[in-house]
Tab-separated table of C-alpha atoms in Angstrom:
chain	number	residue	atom	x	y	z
A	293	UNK	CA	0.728	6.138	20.584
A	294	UNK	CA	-0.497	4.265	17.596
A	295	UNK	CA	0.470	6.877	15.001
A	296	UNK	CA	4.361	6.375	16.169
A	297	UNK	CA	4.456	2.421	14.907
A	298	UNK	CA	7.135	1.063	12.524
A	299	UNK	CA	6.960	-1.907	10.361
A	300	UNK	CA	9.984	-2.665	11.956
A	301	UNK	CA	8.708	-3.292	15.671
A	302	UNK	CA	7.380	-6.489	16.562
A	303	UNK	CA	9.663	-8.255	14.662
A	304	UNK	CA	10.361	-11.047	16.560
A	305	UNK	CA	6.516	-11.836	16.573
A	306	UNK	CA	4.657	-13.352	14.011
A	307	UNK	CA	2.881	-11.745	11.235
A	308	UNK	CA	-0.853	-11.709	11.189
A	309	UNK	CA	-2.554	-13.218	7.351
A	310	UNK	CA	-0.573	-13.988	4.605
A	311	UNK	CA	-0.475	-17.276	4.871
A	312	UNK	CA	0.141	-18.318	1.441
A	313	UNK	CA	3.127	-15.748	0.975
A	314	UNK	CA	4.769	-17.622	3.986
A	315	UNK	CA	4.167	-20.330	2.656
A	316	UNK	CA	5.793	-19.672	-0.670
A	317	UNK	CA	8.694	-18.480	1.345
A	318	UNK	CA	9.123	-21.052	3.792
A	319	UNK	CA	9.175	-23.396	1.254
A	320	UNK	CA	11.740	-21.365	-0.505
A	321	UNK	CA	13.964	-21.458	2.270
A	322	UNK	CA	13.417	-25.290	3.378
A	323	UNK	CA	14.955	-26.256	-0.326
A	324	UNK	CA	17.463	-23.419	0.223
A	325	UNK	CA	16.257	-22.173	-3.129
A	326	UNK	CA	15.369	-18.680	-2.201
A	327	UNK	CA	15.257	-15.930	-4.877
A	328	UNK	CA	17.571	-13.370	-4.752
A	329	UNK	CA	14.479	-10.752	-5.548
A	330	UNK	CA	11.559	-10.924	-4.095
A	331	UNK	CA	8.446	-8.263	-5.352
A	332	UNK	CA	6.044	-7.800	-2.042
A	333	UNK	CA	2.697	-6.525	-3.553
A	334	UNK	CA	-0.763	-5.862	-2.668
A	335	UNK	CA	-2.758	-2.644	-1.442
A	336	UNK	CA	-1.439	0.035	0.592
A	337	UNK	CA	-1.398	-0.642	4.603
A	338	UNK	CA	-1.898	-4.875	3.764
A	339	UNK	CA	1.283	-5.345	5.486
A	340	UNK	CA	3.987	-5.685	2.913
A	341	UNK	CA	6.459	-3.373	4.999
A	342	UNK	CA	6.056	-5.258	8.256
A	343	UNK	CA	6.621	-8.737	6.015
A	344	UNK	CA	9.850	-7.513	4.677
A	345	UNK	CA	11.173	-6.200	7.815
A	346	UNK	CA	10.119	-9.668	9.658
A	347	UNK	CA	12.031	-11.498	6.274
A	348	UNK	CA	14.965	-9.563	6.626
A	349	UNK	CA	15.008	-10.001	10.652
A	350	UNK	CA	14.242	-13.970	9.973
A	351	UNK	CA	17.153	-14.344	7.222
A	352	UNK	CA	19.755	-12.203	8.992
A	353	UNK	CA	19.552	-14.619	12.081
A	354	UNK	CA	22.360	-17.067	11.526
A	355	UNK	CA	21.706	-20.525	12.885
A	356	UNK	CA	21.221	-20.356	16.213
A	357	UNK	CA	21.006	-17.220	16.645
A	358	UNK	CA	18.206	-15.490	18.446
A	359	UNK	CA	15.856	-13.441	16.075
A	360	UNK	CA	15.011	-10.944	18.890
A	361	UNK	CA	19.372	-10.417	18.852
A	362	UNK	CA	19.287	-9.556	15.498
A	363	UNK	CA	16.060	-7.481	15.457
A	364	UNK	CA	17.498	-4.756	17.839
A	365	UNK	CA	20.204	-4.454	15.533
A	366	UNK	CA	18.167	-3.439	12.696
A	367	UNK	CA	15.763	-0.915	15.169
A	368	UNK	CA	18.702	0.388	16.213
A	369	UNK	CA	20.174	0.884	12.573
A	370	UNK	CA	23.172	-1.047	12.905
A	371	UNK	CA	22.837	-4.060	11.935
A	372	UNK	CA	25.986	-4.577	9.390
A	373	UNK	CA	23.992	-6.318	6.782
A	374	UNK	CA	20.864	-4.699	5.795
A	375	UNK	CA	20.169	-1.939	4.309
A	376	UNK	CA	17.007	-0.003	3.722
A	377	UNK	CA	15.626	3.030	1.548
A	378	UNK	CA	12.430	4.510	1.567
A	379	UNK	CA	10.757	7.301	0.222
A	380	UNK	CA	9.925	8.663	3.366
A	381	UNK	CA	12.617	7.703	5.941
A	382	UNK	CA	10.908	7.456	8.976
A	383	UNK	CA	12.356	3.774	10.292
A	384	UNK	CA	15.460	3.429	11.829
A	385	UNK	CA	18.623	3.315	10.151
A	386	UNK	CA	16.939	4.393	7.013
A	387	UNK	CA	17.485	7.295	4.748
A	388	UNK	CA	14.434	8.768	3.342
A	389	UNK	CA	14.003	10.733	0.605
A	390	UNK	CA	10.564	11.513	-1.965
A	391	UNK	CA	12.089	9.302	-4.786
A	392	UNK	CA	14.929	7.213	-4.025
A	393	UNK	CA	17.893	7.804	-6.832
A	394	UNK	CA	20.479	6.261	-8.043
A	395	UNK	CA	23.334	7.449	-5.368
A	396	UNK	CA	21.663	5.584	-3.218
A	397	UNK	CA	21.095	2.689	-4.641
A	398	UNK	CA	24.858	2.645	-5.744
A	399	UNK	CA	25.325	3.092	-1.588
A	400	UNK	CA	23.925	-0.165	-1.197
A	401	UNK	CA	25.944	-1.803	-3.777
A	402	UNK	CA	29.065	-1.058	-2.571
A	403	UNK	CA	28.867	-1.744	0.948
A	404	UNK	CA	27.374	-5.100	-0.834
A	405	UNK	CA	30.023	-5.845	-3.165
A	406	UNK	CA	32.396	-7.881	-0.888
A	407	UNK	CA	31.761	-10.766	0.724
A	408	UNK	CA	30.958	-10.278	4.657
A	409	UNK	CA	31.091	-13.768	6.015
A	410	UNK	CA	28.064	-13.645	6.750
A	411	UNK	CA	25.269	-16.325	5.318
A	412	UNK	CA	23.174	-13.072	3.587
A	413	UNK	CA	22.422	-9.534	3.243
A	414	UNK	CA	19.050	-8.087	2.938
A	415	UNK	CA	18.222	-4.657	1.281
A	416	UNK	CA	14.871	-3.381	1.553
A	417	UNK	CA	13.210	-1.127	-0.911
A	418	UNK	CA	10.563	0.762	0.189
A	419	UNK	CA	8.853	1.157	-1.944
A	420	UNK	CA	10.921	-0.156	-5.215
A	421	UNK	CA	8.076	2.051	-7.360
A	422	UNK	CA	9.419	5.655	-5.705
A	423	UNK	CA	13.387	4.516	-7.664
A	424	UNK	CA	14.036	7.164	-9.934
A	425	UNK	CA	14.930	6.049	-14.224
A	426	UNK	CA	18.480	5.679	-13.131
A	427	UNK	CA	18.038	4.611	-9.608
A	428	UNK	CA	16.053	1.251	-11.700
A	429	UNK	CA	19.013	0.612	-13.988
A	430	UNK	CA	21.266	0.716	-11.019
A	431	UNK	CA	18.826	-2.004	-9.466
A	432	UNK	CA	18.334	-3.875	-12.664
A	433	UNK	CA	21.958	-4.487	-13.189
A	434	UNK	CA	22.804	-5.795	-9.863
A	435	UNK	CA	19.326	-8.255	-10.101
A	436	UNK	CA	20.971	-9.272	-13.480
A	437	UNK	CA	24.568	-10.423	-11.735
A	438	UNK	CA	23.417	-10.495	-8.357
A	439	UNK	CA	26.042	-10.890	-5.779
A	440	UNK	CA	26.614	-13.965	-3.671
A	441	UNK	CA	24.326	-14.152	-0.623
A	442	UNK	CA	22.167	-10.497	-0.775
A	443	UNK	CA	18.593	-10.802	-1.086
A	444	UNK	CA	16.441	-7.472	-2.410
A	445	UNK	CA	13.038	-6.960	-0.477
A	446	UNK	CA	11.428	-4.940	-3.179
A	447	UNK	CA	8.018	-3.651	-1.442
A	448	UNK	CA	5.471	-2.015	-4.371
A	449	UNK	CA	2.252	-0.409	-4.349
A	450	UNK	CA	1.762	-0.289	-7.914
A	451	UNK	CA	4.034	-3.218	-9.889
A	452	UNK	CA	2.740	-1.633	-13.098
A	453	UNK	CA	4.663	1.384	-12.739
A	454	UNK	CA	7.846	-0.664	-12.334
A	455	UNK	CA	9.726	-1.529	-15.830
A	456	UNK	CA	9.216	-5.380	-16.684
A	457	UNK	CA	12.991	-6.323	-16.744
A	458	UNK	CA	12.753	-5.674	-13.023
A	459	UNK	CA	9.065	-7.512	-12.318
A	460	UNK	CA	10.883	-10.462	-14.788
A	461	UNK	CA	13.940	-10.821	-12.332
A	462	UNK	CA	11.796	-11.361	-9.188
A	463	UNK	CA	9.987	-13.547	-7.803
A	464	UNK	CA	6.505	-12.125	-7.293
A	465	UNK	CA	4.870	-12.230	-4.139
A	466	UNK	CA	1.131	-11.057	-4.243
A	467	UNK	CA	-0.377	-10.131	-0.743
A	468	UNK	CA	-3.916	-9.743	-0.169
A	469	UNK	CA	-6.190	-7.867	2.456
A	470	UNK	CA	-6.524	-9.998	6.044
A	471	UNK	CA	-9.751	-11.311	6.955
A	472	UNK	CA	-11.715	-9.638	10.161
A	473	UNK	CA	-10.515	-11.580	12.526
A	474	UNK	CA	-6.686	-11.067	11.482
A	475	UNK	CA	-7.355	-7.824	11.403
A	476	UNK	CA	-8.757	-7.338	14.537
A	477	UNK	CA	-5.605	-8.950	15.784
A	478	UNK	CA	-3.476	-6.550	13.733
A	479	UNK	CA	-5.534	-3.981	14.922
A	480	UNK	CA	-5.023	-4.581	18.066
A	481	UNK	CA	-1.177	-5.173	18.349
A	482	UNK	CA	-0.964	-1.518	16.338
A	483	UNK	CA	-1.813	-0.077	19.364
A	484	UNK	CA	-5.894	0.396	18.257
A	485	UNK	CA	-7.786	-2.388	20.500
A	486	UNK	CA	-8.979	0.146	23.235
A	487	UNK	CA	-10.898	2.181	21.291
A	488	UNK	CA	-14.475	2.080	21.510
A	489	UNK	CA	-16.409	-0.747	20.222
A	490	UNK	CA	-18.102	1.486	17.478
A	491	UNK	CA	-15.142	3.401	16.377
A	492	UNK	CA	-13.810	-0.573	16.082
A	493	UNK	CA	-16.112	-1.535	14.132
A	494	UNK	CA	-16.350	1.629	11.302
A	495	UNK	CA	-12.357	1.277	11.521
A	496	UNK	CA	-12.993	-2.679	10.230
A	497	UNK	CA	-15.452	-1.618	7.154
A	498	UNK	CA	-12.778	1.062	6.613
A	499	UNK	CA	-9.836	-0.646	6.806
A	500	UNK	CA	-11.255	-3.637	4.556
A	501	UNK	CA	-8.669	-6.045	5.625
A	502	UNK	CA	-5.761	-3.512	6.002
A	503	UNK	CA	-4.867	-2.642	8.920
A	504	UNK	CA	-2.312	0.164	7.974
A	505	UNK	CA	-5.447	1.886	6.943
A	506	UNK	CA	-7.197	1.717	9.965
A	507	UNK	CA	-3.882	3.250	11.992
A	508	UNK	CA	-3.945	6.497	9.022
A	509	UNK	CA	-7.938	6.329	9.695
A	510	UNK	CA	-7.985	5.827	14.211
A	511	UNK	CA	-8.199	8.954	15.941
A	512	UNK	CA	-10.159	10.545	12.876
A	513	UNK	CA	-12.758	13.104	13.926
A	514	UNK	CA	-14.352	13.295	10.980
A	515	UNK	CA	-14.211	9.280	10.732
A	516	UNK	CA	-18.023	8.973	10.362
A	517	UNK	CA	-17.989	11.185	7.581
A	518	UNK	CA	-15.211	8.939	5.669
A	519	UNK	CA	-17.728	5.861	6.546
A	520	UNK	CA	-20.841	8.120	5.173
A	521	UNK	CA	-19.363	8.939	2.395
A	522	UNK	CA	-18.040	5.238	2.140
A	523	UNK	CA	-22.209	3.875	2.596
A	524	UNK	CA	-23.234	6.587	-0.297
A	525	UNK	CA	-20.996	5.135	-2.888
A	526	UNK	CA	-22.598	1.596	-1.980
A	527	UNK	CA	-26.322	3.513	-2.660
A	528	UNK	CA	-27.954	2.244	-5.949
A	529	UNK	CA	-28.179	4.181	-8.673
A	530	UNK	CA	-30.618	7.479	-7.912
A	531	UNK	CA	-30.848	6.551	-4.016
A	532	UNK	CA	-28.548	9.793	-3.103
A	533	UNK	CA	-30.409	12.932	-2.404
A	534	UNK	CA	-28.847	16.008	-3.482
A	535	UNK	CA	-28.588	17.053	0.186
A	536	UNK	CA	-27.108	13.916	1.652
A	537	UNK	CA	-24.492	14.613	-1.218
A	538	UNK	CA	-23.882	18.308	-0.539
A	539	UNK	CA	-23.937	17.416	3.145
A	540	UNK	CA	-20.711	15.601	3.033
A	541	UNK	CA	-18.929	16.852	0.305
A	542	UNK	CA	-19.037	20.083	2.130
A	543	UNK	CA	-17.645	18.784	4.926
A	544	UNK	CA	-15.004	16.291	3.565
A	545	UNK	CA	-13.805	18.994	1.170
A	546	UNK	CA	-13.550	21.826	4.415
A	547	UNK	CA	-10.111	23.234	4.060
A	548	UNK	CA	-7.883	21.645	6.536
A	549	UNK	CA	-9.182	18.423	6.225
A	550	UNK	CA	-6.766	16.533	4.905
A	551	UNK	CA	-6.819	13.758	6.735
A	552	UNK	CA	-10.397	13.030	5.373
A	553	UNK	CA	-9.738	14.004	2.127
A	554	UNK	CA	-7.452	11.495	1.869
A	555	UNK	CA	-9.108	8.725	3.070
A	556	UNK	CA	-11.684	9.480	1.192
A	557	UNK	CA	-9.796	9.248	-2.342
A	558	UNK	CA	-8.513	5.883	-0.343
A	559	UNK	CA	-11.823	4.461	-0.370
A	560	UNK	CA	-13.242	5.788	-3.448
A	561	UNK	CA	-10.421	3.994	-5.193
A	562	UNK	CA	-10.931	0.658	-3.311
A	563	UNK	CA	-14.724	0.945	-4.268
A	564	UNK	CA	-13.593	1.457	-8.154
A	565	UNK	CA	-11.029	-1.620	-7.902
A	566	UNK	CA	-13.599	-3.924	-6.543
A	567	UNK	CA	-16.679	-2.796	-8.994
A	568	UNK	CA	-14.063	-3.722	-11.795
A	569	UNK	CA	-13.185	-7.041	-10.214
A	570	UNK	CA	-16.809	-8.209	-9.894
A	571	UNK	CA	-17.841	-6.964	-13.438
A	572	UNK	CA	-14.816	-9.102	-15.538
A	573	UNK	CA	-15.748	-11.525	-12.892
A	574	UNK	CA	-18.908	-11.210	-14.049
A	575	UNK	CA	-21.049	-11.902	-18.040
A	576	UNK	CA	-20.488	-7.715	-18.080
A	577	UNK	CA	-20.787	-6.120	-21.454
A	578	UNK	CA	-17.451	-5.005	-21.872
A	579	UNK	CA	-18.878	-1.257	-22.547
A	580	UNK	CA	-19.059	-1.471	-18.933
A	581	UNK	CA	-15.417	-1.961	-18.815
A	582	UNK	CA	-14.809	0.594	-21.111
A	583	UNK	CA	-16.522	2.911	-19.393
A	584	UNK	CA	-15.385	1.814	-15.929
A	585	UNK	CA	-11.802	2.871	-17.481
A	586	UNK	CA	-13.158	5.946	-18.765
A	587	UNK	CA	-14.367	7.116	-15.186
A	588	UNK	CA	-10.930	5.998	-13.460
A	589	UNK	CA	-8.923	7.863	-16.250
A	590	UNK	CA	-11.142	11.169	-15.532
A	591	UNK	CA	-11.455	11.149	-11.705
A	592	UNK	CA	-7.628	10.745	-12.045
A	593	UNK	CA	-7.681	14.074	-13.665
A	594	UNK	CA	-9.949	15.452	-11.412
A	595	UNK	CA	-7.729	14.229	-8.246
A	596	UNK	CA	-4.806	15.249	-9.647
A	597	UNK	CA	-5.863	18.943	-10.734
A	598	UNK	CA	-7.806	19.234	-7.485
A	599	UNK	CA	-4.429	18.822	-5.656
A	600	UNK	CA	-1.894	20.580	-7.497
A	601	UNK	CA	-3.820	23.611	-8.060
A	602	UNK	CA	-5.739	23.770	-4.761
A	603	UNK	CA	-9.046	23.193	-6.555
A	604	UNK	CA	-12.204	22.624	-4.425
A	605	UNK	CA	-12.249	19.992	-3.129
A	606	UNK	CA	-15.755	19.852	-1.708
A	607	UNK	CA	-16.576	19.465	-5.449
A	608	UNK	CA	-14.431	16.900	-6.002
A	609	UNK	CA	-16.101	14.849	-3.293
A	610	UNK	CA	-19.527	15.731	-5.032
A	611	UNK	CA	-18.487	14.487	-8.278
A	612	UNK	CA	-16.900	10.972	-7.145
A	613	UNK	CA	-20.230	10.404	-5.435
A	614	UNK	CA	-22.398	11.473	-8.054
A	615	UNK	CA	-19.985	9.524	-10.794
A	616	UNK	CA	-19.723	6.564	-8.618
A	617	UNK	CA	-19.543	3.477	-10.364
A	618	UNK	CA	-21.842	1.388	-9.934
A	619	UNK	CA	-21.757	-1.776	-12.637
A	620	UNK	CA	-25.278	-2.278	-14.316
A	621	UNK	CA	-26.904	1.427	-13.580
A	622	UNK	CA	-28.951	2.279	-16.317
A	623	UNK	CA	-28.279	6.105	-16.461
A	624	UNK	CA	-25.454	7.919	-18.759
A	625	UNK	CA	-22.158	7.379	-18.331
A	626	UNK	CA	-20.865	8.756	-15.439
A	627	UNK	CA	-17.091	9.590	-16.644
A	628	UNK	CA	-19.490	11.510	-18.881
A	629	UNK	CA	-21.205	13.907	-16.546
A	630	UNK	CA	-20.852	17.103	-15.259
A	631	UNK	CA	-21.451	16.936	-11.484
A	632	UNK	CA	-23.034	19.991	-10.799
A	633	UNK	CA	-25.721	19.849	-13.553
């Protein structure tokens, strides 16, 4: 079933996109100058979990050796040499928890702290952003004196979050959404290629060049209203009648939805991200900016109080249509409006 892939099958195969991170690393390795950090970012469900896992199969293989060898040791968790921690400890070998803290961490470090042999030892962080305030000084130290051979696989959603003495001691590696036709191919190795050709194709707007998306997204029932909702914040300004916008709120926001609901604060987020990358791309006033930031600061309220107090959510939906943003609309601010007036 699709829904049961790991970033850490397939390791022994190639990844699809990325090609300038592999460069960057296979260059890194060639001059056998390869940083002892390395900070995977990019998007949620790009791929920066499945390129850490193939790293860490890639550098564990000693010369010679077979990568497939050494990628059934890490699926089956016992490979002596890595290490992994994740916030939600679904892979093998790995120990999951909602934040990772700092016993943890300190787990790694001393199974770490003697020399094994061995050419290296990978840890993987998954993602670094979920370490706790002294889970990050734990980290921070080691990056500062960092033992001989281990390399950190730091994979992060949202670098900002992380403190800068940790973003300043690694080397950065920025990975960006596949085109189609890598995704189709990453599509299809997830287990996703028989579905039908429709379903394909609304999966592909959806995903927008991550396929991790389109896995959380296949199997969807309520898929077309994800890519509805999707086409009505891509409506000019005005072009949304108050019944299209009712229509799917209502059924987006349903209880027991979640699924939906999810993707749908997925998308509405990637529509916000690229409206403020065309408009500094852009000669925008930088009101527009300001009021771009305005409209992410108060849907983040919004989303936030909608979830932890069980709010409606069907109203929630109505206002990130109605306040979607929408660079050179000549109507009043929308982090300004009320919604239902």
């Amino acid at each position: 079933m699709a829904d049961a892939w790991h970033p850490s099958q397939g390791l022994e195969r190639d990844l699809y996109g990325h090609s300038a991170a592999k460069t960057l690393i296979d260059g890194a390795i060639a001059r056998r100058r390869l940083h002892h950090a390395i900070l995977l970012t990019g998007p949620c469900g790009i791929g920066k979990a499945t390129f850490a896992w193939r790293l860490a199969a890639r550098l564990l293989a000693e010369d010679g050796e077979d990568v497939a060898a050494t990628s059934r040791l890490l699926l089956a968790g016992t490979h002596p040499d890595f290490a992994c921690l994740e916030a939600d400890g679904n892979g093998p070998g790995r120990a999951g928890t909602k934040d990772i803290g700092v016993d943890a961490v300190r787990g790694i470090l001393r199974r770490f702290a003697h020399a094994s042999g061995r050419p290296r030892r990978v840890a993987i962080l998954d993602p670094v952003d979920a370490l706790n305030t002294n889970a990050a000084n734990a980290l921070l130290k080691t990056l500062e004196e960092p033992p001989a051979g281990v390399v950190w696989l730091l994979v992060s959603h949202v670098p900002g979050r992380l403190p800068a003495t940790i973003r300043s001691r690694a080397l950065h590696v920025r990975l960006a959404p596949l085109d189609d036709d890598d995704t189709r191919r990453a599509i299809a190795e997830l287990g996703l290629g028989d579905i039908p050709a429709t379903d394909l194709e609304t999966l592909l707007h959806l995903a927008d060049g991550r396929p991790g998306r389109a896995l959380a997204l296949a199997g969807d029932d309520d898929l077309g209203d994800v890519e509805a909702f999707a086409a009505l914040l891509e409506a000019p300004a005005n072009a949304v009648s108050g019944a299209q916008l009712l229509a799917i709120a209502d059924r987006i926001g349903k209880r027991g939805n979640d699924h939906a609901f999810s993707a749908m604060l997925d998308v509405w987020a990637t529509h916000l991200a690229k409206t403020v990358k065309d408009a500094r791309a852009g000669d925008v006033d930088p009101a527009v900016l300001a009021e771009l930031a305005g409209l992410w600061d108060k849907a983040g309220r919004q989303i936030r109080d909608t979830t932890i107090f069980n709010l409606d959510r069907a109203r929630l939906a109505e206002f990130l249509i109605e306040a979607r943003p929408v660079v050179g609309r000549q109507n009043d601010c929308p982090a300004d409006r009320d919604p239902r007036h």
